[in-house]
PDB file of C-alpha atoms in Angstrom:
ATOM      1  CA  MET A1186      16.964 131.026  71.128  1.00 83.00           C
ATOM      2  CA  SER A1187      20.401 130.722  69.548  1.00 86.00           C
ATOM      3  CA  ASN A1188      20.721 128.861  66.250  1.00 91.00           C
ATOM      4  CA  LYS A1189      24.480 128.416  66.476  1.00 92.00           C
ATOM      5  CA  PRO A1190      25.539 124.768  65.984  1.00 94.00           C
ATOM      6  CA  PHE A1191      27.275 122.857  68.763  1.00 94.00           C
ATOM      7  CA  PHE A1192      31.058 122.853  68.537  1.00 92.00           C
ATOM      8  CA  TYR A1193      33.499 121.523  71.117  1.00 89.00           C
ATOM      9  CA  GLN A1194      37.161 122.471  71.246  1.00 85.00           C
ATOM     10  CA  ASP A1195      39.911 121.869  73.741  1.00 82.00           C
ATOM     11  CA  PRO A1196      40.025 125.202  75.612  1.00 77.00           C
ATOM     12  CA  PHE A1197      43.823 125.112  75.759  1.00 76.00           C
ATOM     13  CA  PRO A1198      45.091 123.800  72.401  1.00 79.00           C
ATOM     14  CA  LEU A1199      48.866 123.605  72.177  1.00 80.00           C
ATOM     15  CA  LYS A1200      51.025 123.863  69.115  1.00 86.00           C
ATOM     16  CA  LYS A1201      53.072 120.909  67.918  1.00 88.00           C
ATOM     17  CA  ASP A1202      55.325 119.460  70.605  1.00 87.00           C
ATOM     18  CA  ASP A1203      58.922 119.647  69.350  1.00 87.00           C
ATOM     19  CA  THR A1204      60.437 118.403  72.606  1.00 86.00           C
ATOM     20  CA  GLU A1205      63.160 115.785  72.177  1.00 87.00           C
ATOM     21  CA  TYR A1206      62.284 112.784  74.353  1.00 91.00           C
ATOM     22  CA  TYR A1207      64.353 109.717  75.203  1.00 93.00           C
ATOM     23  CA  LEU A1208      63.311 106.151  75.978  1.00 95.00           C
ATOM     24  CA  LEU A1209      63.420 105.535  79.709  1.00 96.00           C
ATOM     25  CA  THR A1210      62.445 101.852  79.570  1.00 94.00           C
ATOM     26  CA  SER A1211      60.253  99.470  77.606  1.00 92.00           C
ATOM     27  CA  GLU A1212      59.328  97.525  80.740  1.00 96.00           C
ATOM     28  CA  HIS A1213      56.138  97.837  82.804  1.00 97.00           C
ATOM     29  CA  VAL A1214      53.962  98.552  79.741  1.00 97.00           C
ATOM     30  CA  SER A1215      52.042  96.140  77.515  1.00 96.00           C
ATOM     31  CA  VAL A1216      49.229  96.041  74.972  1.00 96.00           C
ATOM     32  CA  ALA A1217      46.005  94.052  75.387  1.00 96.00           C
ATOM     33  CA  GLU A1218      42.682  93.942  73.568  1.00 95.00           C
ATOM     34  CA  PHE A1219      39.238  94.827  74.886  1.00 94.00           C
ATOM     35  CA  GLU A1220      36.068  94.831  72.769  1.00 93.00           C
ATOM     36  CA  GLY A1221      38.078  94.929  69.574  1.00 93.00           C
ATOM     37  CA  GLN A1222      40.306  97.830  70.611  1.00 93.00           C
ATOM     38  CA  GLU A1223      43.931  97.847  71.695  1.00 96.00           C
ATOM     39  CA  ILE A1224      44.431  98.873  75.305  1.00 97.00           C
ATOM     40  CA  LEU A1225      47.676 100.243  76.705  1.00 97.00           C
ATOM     41  CA  LYS A1226      48.357  98.700  80.108  1.00 97.00           C
ATOM     42  CA  VAL A1227      50.689 100.662  82.368  1.00 98.00           C
ATOM     43  CA  ALA A1228      51.961  99.160  85.611  1.00 97.00           C
ATOM     44  CA  PRO A1229      52.372 101.365  88.715  1.00 97.00           C
ATOM     45  CA  GLU A1230      56.136 100.795  88.512  1.00 98.00           C
ATOM     46  CA  ALA A1231      56.200 102.693  85.213  1.00 98.00           C
ATOM     47  CA  LEU A1232      54.564 105.746  86.761  1.00 98.00           C
ATOM     48  CA  THR A1233      56.940 105.677  89.722  1.00 98.00           C
ATOM     49  CA  LEU A1234      59.994 105.349  87.488  1.00 98.00           C
ATOM     50  CA  LEU A1235      58.806 108.108  85.169  1.00 98.00           C
ATOM     51  CA  ALA A1236      58.137 110.590  87.990  1.00 98.00           C
ATOM     52  CA  ARG A1237      61.431 109.764  89.665  1.00 98.00           C
ATOM     53  CA  GLN A1238      63.434 110.373  86.476  1.00 98.00           C
ATOM     54  CA  ALA A1239      61.466 113.467  85.461  1.00 97.00           C
ATOM     55  CA  PHE A1240      62.230 115.313  88.683  1.00 97.00           C
ATOM     56  CA  HIS A1241      65.836 114.150  88.663  1.00 97.00           C
ATOM     57  CA  ASP A1242      66.305 115.558  85.162  1.00 96.00           C
ATOM     58  CA  ALA A1243      64.464 118.784  86.015  1.00 94.00           C
ATOM     59  CA  SER A1244      66.685 119.318  89.058  1.00 94.00           C
ATOM     60  CA  PHE A1245      70.055 118.650  87.448  1.00 95.00           C
ATOM     61  CA  MET A1246      69.727 119.453  83.752  1.00 94.00           C
ATOM     62  CA  LEU A1247      68.437 122.151  81.412  1.00 92.00           C
ATOM     63  CA  ARG A1248      67.340 121.546  77.831  1.00 90.00           C
ATOM     64  CA  PRO A1249      69.876 122.016  74.995  1.00 91.00           C
ATOM     65  CA  ALA A1250      67.737 124.741  73.388  1.00 90.00           C
ATOM     66  CA  HIS A1251      67.880 126.770  76.598  1.00 90.00           C
ATOM     67  CA  GLN A1252      71.623 126.259  76.962  1.00 94.00           C
ATOM     68  CA  GLN A1253      72.134 127.363  73.370  1.00 96.00           C
ATOM     69  CA  GLN A1254      70.319 130.628  74.057  1.00 94.00           C
ATOM     70  CA  VAL A1255      72.625 131.271  76.999  1.00 94.00           C
ATOM     71  CA  ALA A1256      75.708 130.376  74.943  1.00 97.00           C
ATOM     72  CA  ASP A1257      74.616 132.757  72.181  1.00 97.00           C
ATOM     73  CA  ILE A1258      75.028 135.659  74.621  1.00 96.00           C
ATOM     74  CA  LEU A1259      78.798 135.051  74.574  1.00 97.00           C
ATOM     75  CA  ARG A1260      78.856 135.783  70.823  1.00 96.00           C
ATOM     76  CA  ASP A1261      76.292 138.574  70.819  1.00 97.00           C
ATOM     77  CA  PRO A1262      77.955 141.876  69.792  1.00 95.00           C
ATOM     78  CA  GLN A1263      75.324 143.798  71.764  1.00 96.00           C
ATOM     79  CA  ALA A1264      76.044 141.898  74.992  1.00 96.00           C
ATOM     80  CA  SER A1265      78.038 143.760  77.634  1.00 95.00           C
ATOM     81  CA  GLU A1266      80.980 142.243  79.460  1.00 96.00           C
ATOM     82  CA  ASN A1267      78.737 141.791  82.478  1.00 95.00           C
ATOM     83  CA  ASP A1268      76.141 140.011  80.314  1.00 93.00           C
ATOM     84  CA  LYS A1269      78.809 137.615  79.066  1.00 96.00           C
ATOM     85  CA  TYR A1270      80.176 137.035  82.560  1.00 96.00           C
ATOM     86  CA  VAL A1271      76.735 136.119  83.904  1.00 92.00           C
ATOM     87  CA  ALA A1272      76.019 133.845  80.917  1.00 94.00           C
ATOM     88  CA  LEU A1273      79.328 132.050  81.455  1.00 96.00           C
ATOM     89  CA  GLN A1274      78.474 131.465  85.125  1.00 95.00           C
ATOM     90  CA  PHE A1275      75.132 129.974  84.048  1.00 93.00           C
ATOM     91  CA  LEU A1276      76.915 127.526  81.769  1.00 96.00           C
ATOM     92  CA  ARG A1277      79.493 126.611  84.405  1.00 97.00           C
ATOM     93  CA  ASN A1278      76.728 126.055  86.945  1.00 95.00           C
ATOM     94  CA  SER A1279      74.916 123.785  84.486  1.00 95.00           C
ATOM     95  CA  ASP A1280      78.107 121.805  83.883  1.00 96.00           C
ATOM     96  CA  ILE A1281      78.466 121.176  87.618  1.00 97.00           C
ATOM     97  CA  ALA A1282      74.779 120.307  88.058  1.00 96.00           C
ATOM     98  CA  ALA A1283      74.770 117.854  85.141  1.00 96.00           C
ATOM     99  CA  LYS A1284      77.064 115.566  87.143  1.00 96.00           C
ATOM    100  CA  GLY A1285      74.024 114.761  89.312  1.00 94.00           C
ATOM    101  CA  VAL A1286      75.366 115.771  92.725  1.00 94.00           C
ATOM    102  CA  LEU A1287      74.575 119.469  93.166  1.00 94.00           C
ATOM    103  CA  PRO A1288      71.274 120.617  91.601  1.00 94.00           C
ATOM    104  CA  THR A1289      70.969 123.606  89.293  1.00 91.00           C
ATOM    105  CA  CYS A1290      69.350 125.576  92.131  1.00 86.00           C
ATOM    106  CA  GLN A1291      69.185 124.928  95.873  1.00 84.00           C
ATOM    107  CA  ASP A1292      65.444 125.676  95.758  1.00 84.00           C
ATOM    108  CA  THR A1293      64.399 122.307  94.348  1.00 85.00           C
ATOM    109  CA  GLY A1294      60.759 123.249  94.479  1.00 85.00           C
ATOM    110  CA  THR A1295      57.291 121.841  94.870  1.00 92.00           C
ATOM    111  CA  ALA A1296      56.713 118.775  92.691  1.00 96.00           C
ATOM    112  CA  ILE A1297      53.779 119.401  90.347  1.00 96.00           C
ATOM    113  CA  ILE A1298      52.483 116.729  87.962  1.00 98.00           C
ATOM    114  CA  VAL A1299      49.746 117.316  85.389  1.00 96.00           C
ATOM    115  CA  GLY A1300      48.687 114.116  83.627  1.00 97.00           C
ATOM    116  CA  LYS A1301      46.281 113.516  80.740  1.00 96.00           C
ATOM    117  CA  LYS A1302      45.196 109.895  80.612  1.00 98.00           C
ATOM    118  CA  GLY A1303      43.625 108.481  77.458  1.00 97.00           C
ATOM    119  CA  GLN A1304      40.467 106.384  77.849  1.00 96.00           C
ATOM    120  CA  ARG A1305      42.291 103.358  76.383  1.00 97.00           C
ATOM    121  CA  VAL A1306      45.009 103.466  79.042  1.00 98.00           C
ATOM    122  CA  TRP A1307      44.593 101.057  81.953  1.00 97.00           C
ATOM    123  CA  THR A1308      46.647 101.301  85.122  1.00 96.00           C
ATOM    124  CA  GLY A1309      44.544  99.467  87.673  1.00 89.00           C
ATOM    125  CA  GLY A1310      44.171 102.583  89.803  1.00 93.00           C
ATOM    126  CA  GLY A1311      46.369 104.253  92.377  1.00 97.00           C
ATOM    127  CA  ASP A1312      48.026 106.549  89.839  1.00 98.00           C
ATOM    128  CA  GLU A1313      48.504 109.418  92.294  1.00 98.00           C
ATOM    129  CA  ALA A1314      50.211 107.173  94.849  1.00 98.00           C
ATOM    130  CA  ALA A1315      52.541 105.662  92.235  1.00 98.00           C
ATOM    131  CA  LEU A1316      53.534 109.101  90.950  1.00 99.00           C
ATOM    132  CA  ALA A1317      53.998 110.445  94.478  1.00 98.00           C
ATOM    133  CA  ARG A1318      56.342 107.542  95.261  1.00 98.00           C
ATOM    134  CA  GLY A1319      58.451 108.557  92.278  1.00 98.00           C
ATOM    135  CA  VAL A1320      58.681 112.096  93.637  1.00 98.00           C
ATOM    136  CA  TYR A1321      59.546 110.672  97.064  1.00 98.00           C
ATOM    137  CA  ASN A1322      62.320 108.510  95.599  1.00 98.00           C
ATOM    138  CA  THR A1323      63.883 111.471  93.800  1.00 96.00           C
ATOM    139  CA  TYR A1324      64.098 113.730  96.817  1.00 96.00           C
ATOM    140  CA  ILE A1325      65.151 110.955  99.199  1.00 95.00           C
ATOM    141  CA  GLU A1326      67.844 109.461  96.948  1.00 96.00           C
ATOM    142  CA  ASP A1327      69.208 112.628  95.321  1.00 94.00           C
ATOM    143  CA  ASN A1328      70.843 115.600  96.997  1.00 85.00           C
ATOM    144  CA  LEU A1329      67.684 117.744  96.916  1.00 93.00           C
ATOM    145  CA  ARG A1330      66.257 120.074  99.532  1.00 93.00           C
ATOM    146  CA  TYR A1331      62.946 119.275 101.210  1.00 94.00           C
ATOM    147  CA  SER A1332      60.720 122.322 100.731  1.00 90.00           C
ATOM    148  CA  GLN A1333      57.285 121.151 101.906  1.00 92.00           C
ATOM    149  CA  ASN A1334      55.775 121.948 105.285  1.00 92.00           C
ATOM    150  CA  ALA A1335      52.696 120.383 106.860  1.00 93.00           C
ATOM    151  CA  ALA A1336      50.486 122.233 109.312  1.00 94.00           C
ATOM    152  CA  LEU A1337      50.290 120.829 112.841  1.00 96.00           C
ATOM    153  CA  ASP A1338      47.682 123.345 113.910  1.00 96.00           C
ATOM    154  CA  MET A1339      46.730 126.948 113.189  1.00 95.00           C
ATOM    155  CA  TYR A1340      50.133 128.266 114.252  1.00 97.00           C
ATOM    156  CA  LYS A1341      52.665 125.461 113.911  1.00 97.00           C
ATOM    157  CA  GLU A1342      54.084 123.586 110.955  1.00 96.00           C
ATOM    158  CA  VAL A1343      56.817 121.048 110.329  1.00 97.00           C
ATOM    159  CA  ASN A1344      58.914 120.065 107.327  1.00 95.00           C
ATOM    160  CA  THR A1345      57.664 116.735 105.970  1.00 96.00           C
ATOM    161  CA  GLY A1346      61.223 115.550 105.298  1.00 95.00           C
ATOM    162  CA  THR A1347      60.322 114.023 101.919  1.00 95.00           C
ATOM    163  CA  ASN A1348      59.214 117.016  99.808  1.00 95.00           C
ATOM    164  CA  LEU A1349      55.734 115.509  99.790  1.00 97.00           C
ATOM    165  CA  PRO A1350      52.920 116.194  99.286  1.00 96.00           C
ATOM    166  CA  ALA A1351      53.202 116.717  95.561  1.00 96.00           C
ATOM    167  CA  GLN A1352      50.502 118.500  93.587  1.00 96.00           C
ATOM    168  CA  ILE A1353      49.102 115.874  91.199  1.00 98.00           C
ATOM    169  CA  ASP A1354      46.270 116.736  88.783  1.00 97.00           C
ATOM    170  CA  LEU A1355      45.087 113.978  86.433  1.00 97.00           C
ATOM    171  CA  TYR A1356      42.608 114.459  83.587  1.00 95.00           C
ATOM    172  CA  SER A1357      40.685 111.985  81.438  1.00 94.00           C
ATOM    173  CA  VAL A1358      41.071 112.525  77.680  1.00 93.00           C
ATOM    174  CA  ASP A1359      40.545 110.589  74.457  1.00 94.00           C
ATOM    175  CA  GLY A1360      43.135 108.266  72.940  1.00 95.00           C
ATOM    176  CA  ASP A1361      45.651 105.677  74.075  1.00 95.00           C
ATOM    177  CA  GLU A1362      48.411 107.888  75.457  1.00 96.00           C
ATOM    178  CA  TYR A1363      49.279 108.977  78.984  1.00 97.00           C
ATOM    179  CA  LYS A1364      51.011 112.362  78.869  1.00 96.00           C
ATOM    180  CA  PHE A1365      52.657 114.142  81.780  1.00 97.00           C
ATOM    181  CA  LEU A1366      53.903 117.636  82.508  1.00 95.00           C
ATOM    182  CA  CYS A1367      56.268 117.602  85.490  1.00 96.00           C
ATOM    183  CA  ILE A1368      57.299 120.885  87.093  1.00 92.00           C
ATOM    184  CA  ALA A1369      59.566 121.587  90.053  1.00 91.00           C
ATOM    185  CA  LYS A1370      58.146 124.980  91.056  1.00 86.00           C
ATOM    186  CA  GLY A1371      60.597 126.960  93.132  1.00 80.00           C
ATOM    187  CA  GLY A1372      59.511 129.429  95.783  1.00 72.00           C
ATOM    188  CA  GLY A1373      61.089 132.356  93.947  1.00 68.00           C
ATOM    189  CA  SER A1374      58.320 132.274  91.367  1.00 67.00           C
ATOM    190  CA  ALA A1375      55.732 132.584  94.133  1.00 68.00           C
ATOM    191  CA  ASN A1376      57.632 135.455  95.742  1.00 72.00           C
ATOM    192  CA  LYS A1377      57.587 137.295  92.420  1.00 75.00           C
ATOM    193  CA  THR A1378      53.930 136.677  91.573  1.00 79.00           C
ATOM    194  CA  TYR A1379      51.615 139.679  91.633  1.00 82.00           C
ATOM    195  CA  LEU A1380      47.905 140.240  91.019  1.00 84.00           C
ATOM    196  CA  TYR A1381      46.750 143.568  89.594  1.00 87.00           C
ATOM    197  CA  GLN A1382      43.138 144.560  89.015  1.00 86.00           C
ATOM    198  CA  GLU A1383      42.729 147.340  86.468  1.00 87.00           C
ATOM    199  CA  THR A1384      39.948 148.873  84.358  1.00 87.00           C
ATOM    200  CA  LYS A1385      39.039 148.410  80.711  1.00 86.00           C
ATOM    201  CA  ALA A1386      40.729 151.736  79.934  1.00 90.00           C
ATOM    202  CA  LEU A1387      44.058 149.892  80.007  1.00 89.00           C
ATOM    203  CA  LEU A1388      43.091 147.614  77.110  1.00 86.00           C
ATOM    204  CA  THR A1389      44.797 149.351  74.215  1.00 91.00           C
ATOM    205  CA  PRO A1390      48.037 148.031  72.671  1.00 89.00           C
ATOM    206  CA  GLY A1391      50.092 151.074  73.638  1.00 90.00           C
ATOM    207  CA  LYS A1392      48.824 151.429  77.202  1.00 94.00           C
ATOM    208  CA  LEU A1393      48.983 147.710  77.902  1.00 92.00           C
ATOM    209  CA  LYS A1394      52.549 147.340  76.635  1.00 92.00           C
ATOM    210  CA  ASN A1395      53.824 150.238  78.741  1.00 94.00           C
ATOM    211  CA  TYR A1396      51.947 148.912  81.752  1.00 94.00           C
ATOM    212  CA  LEU A1397      53.443 145.424  81.437  1.00 92.00           C
ATOM    213  CA  VAL A1398      56.983 146.741  80.956  1.00 92.00           C
ATOM    214  CA  ASP A1399      56.588 148.967  84.012  1.00 93.00           C
ATOM    215  CA  LYS A1400      55.399 146.065  86.178  1.00 90.00           C
ATOM    216  CA  MET A1401      58.134 143.797  84.835  1.00 88.00           C
ATOM    217  CA  ARG A1402      60.787 146.228  86.067  1.00 88.00           C
ATOM    218  CA  THR A1403      59.540 145.809  89.635  1.00 86.00           C
ATOM    219  CA  LEU A1404      60.551 142.126  89.716  1.00 82.00           C
ATOM    220  CA  GLY A1405      64.126 142.919  90.659  1.00 77.00           C
ATOM    221  CA  THR A1406      66.746 140.193  91.063  1.00 72.00           C
ATOM    222  CA  ALA A1407      65.726 138.451  94.286  1.00 71.00           C
ATOM    223  CA  ALA A1408      64.541 135.215  92.651  1.00 70.00           C
ATOM    224  CA  CYS A1409      66.907 132.684  91.083  1.00 69.00           C
ATOM    225  CA  PRO A1410      67.884 133.400  87.467  1.00 66.00           C
ATOM    226  CA  PRO A1411      67.291 132.724  84.658  1.00 65.00           C
ATOM    227  CA  TYR A1412      63.785 134.209  84.686  1.00 71.00           C
ATOM    228  CA  HIS A1413      60.948 132.983  82.484  1.00 76.00           C
ATOM    229  CA  ILE A1414      58.277 135.670  82.689  1.00 81.00           C
ATOM    230  CA  ALA A1415      54.588 134.975  82.089  1.00 81.00           C
ATOM    231  CA  PHE A1416      51.593 137.300  82.047  1.00 83.00           C
ATOM    232  CA  CYS A1417      48.382 135.488  83.006  1.00 77.00           C
ATOM    233  CA  HIS A1418      45.173 137.261  82.107  1.00 72.00           C
ATOM    234  CA  TRP A1419      41.779 136.749  83.660  1.00 63.00           C
ATOM    235  CA  ARG A1420      38.390 136.872  81.969  1.00 55.00           C
ATOM    236  CA  HIS A1421      38.368 140.528  80.930  1.00 51.00           C
ATOM    237  CA  LEU A1422      41.424 139.892  78.768  1.00 52.00           C
ATOM    238  CA  GLY A1423      39.914 136.803  77.211  1.00 53.00           C
ATOM    239  CA  GLY A1424      41.306 134.429  79.815  1.00 54.00           C
ATOM    240  CA  SER A1425      39.761 131.618  81.809  1.00 59.00           C
ATOM    241  CA  GLU A1426      38.692 131.137  85.384  1.00 58.00           C
ATOM    242  CA  PRO A1427      41.603 131.038  87.877  1.00 54.00           C
ATOM    243  CA  GLU A1428      40.853 127.380  88.651  1.00 56.00           C
ATOM    244  CA  ASP A1429      41.665 126.457  85.037  1.00 61.00           C
ATOM    245  CA  ARG A1430      45.096 128.031  85.110  1.00 54.00           C
TER     246      ARG A1430
END
């Protein structure tokens, strides 16, 4: 029998969030008291408004830190003329998209929302529906492509015409905050996703690095730039079950 003491830890701890946020509205939220504790009450309208704005911003704007990295290429002495040309086109594209008419990319993606709801946050239920309406409003009201198909039977499918359904995953956590991660996942990332099953012999720093670089070169340029590359490891590399990723 093990004598190790019980210890619980969030399996996916994140470092400090340095994201710059802005106030969308102070409406649709209030504070009440229940059994001596303050409760944050959030109306469905707040969730709809938040989802609508999140996917609008994701479709038409990129964060300043990302834009700065692209701009730095123009002053990088090691950058080629082609590098600088491509970086300049990125910035010009972002300038056009920021006007809110033409999105950054025509592949406006599958709407994915991951929410972590504190136990002292009350909404009255129906969170998924309220968030989905926000996604619906974005794609209906903005100039965004509808990318979702629904199966009619084993062989036929039809575009839903609203970009729904969205993937919405909500989790219960401690505290009095309701946090959201909103992602517009384009199809290019799925087209460039690969699964490789290897042996333990690969798990040395030198072999693994060369292996990853070699696989990275196979990505090519078919998906929309700029790329953000991620390596997801399964259990034999210390990772989690696929369902948790």
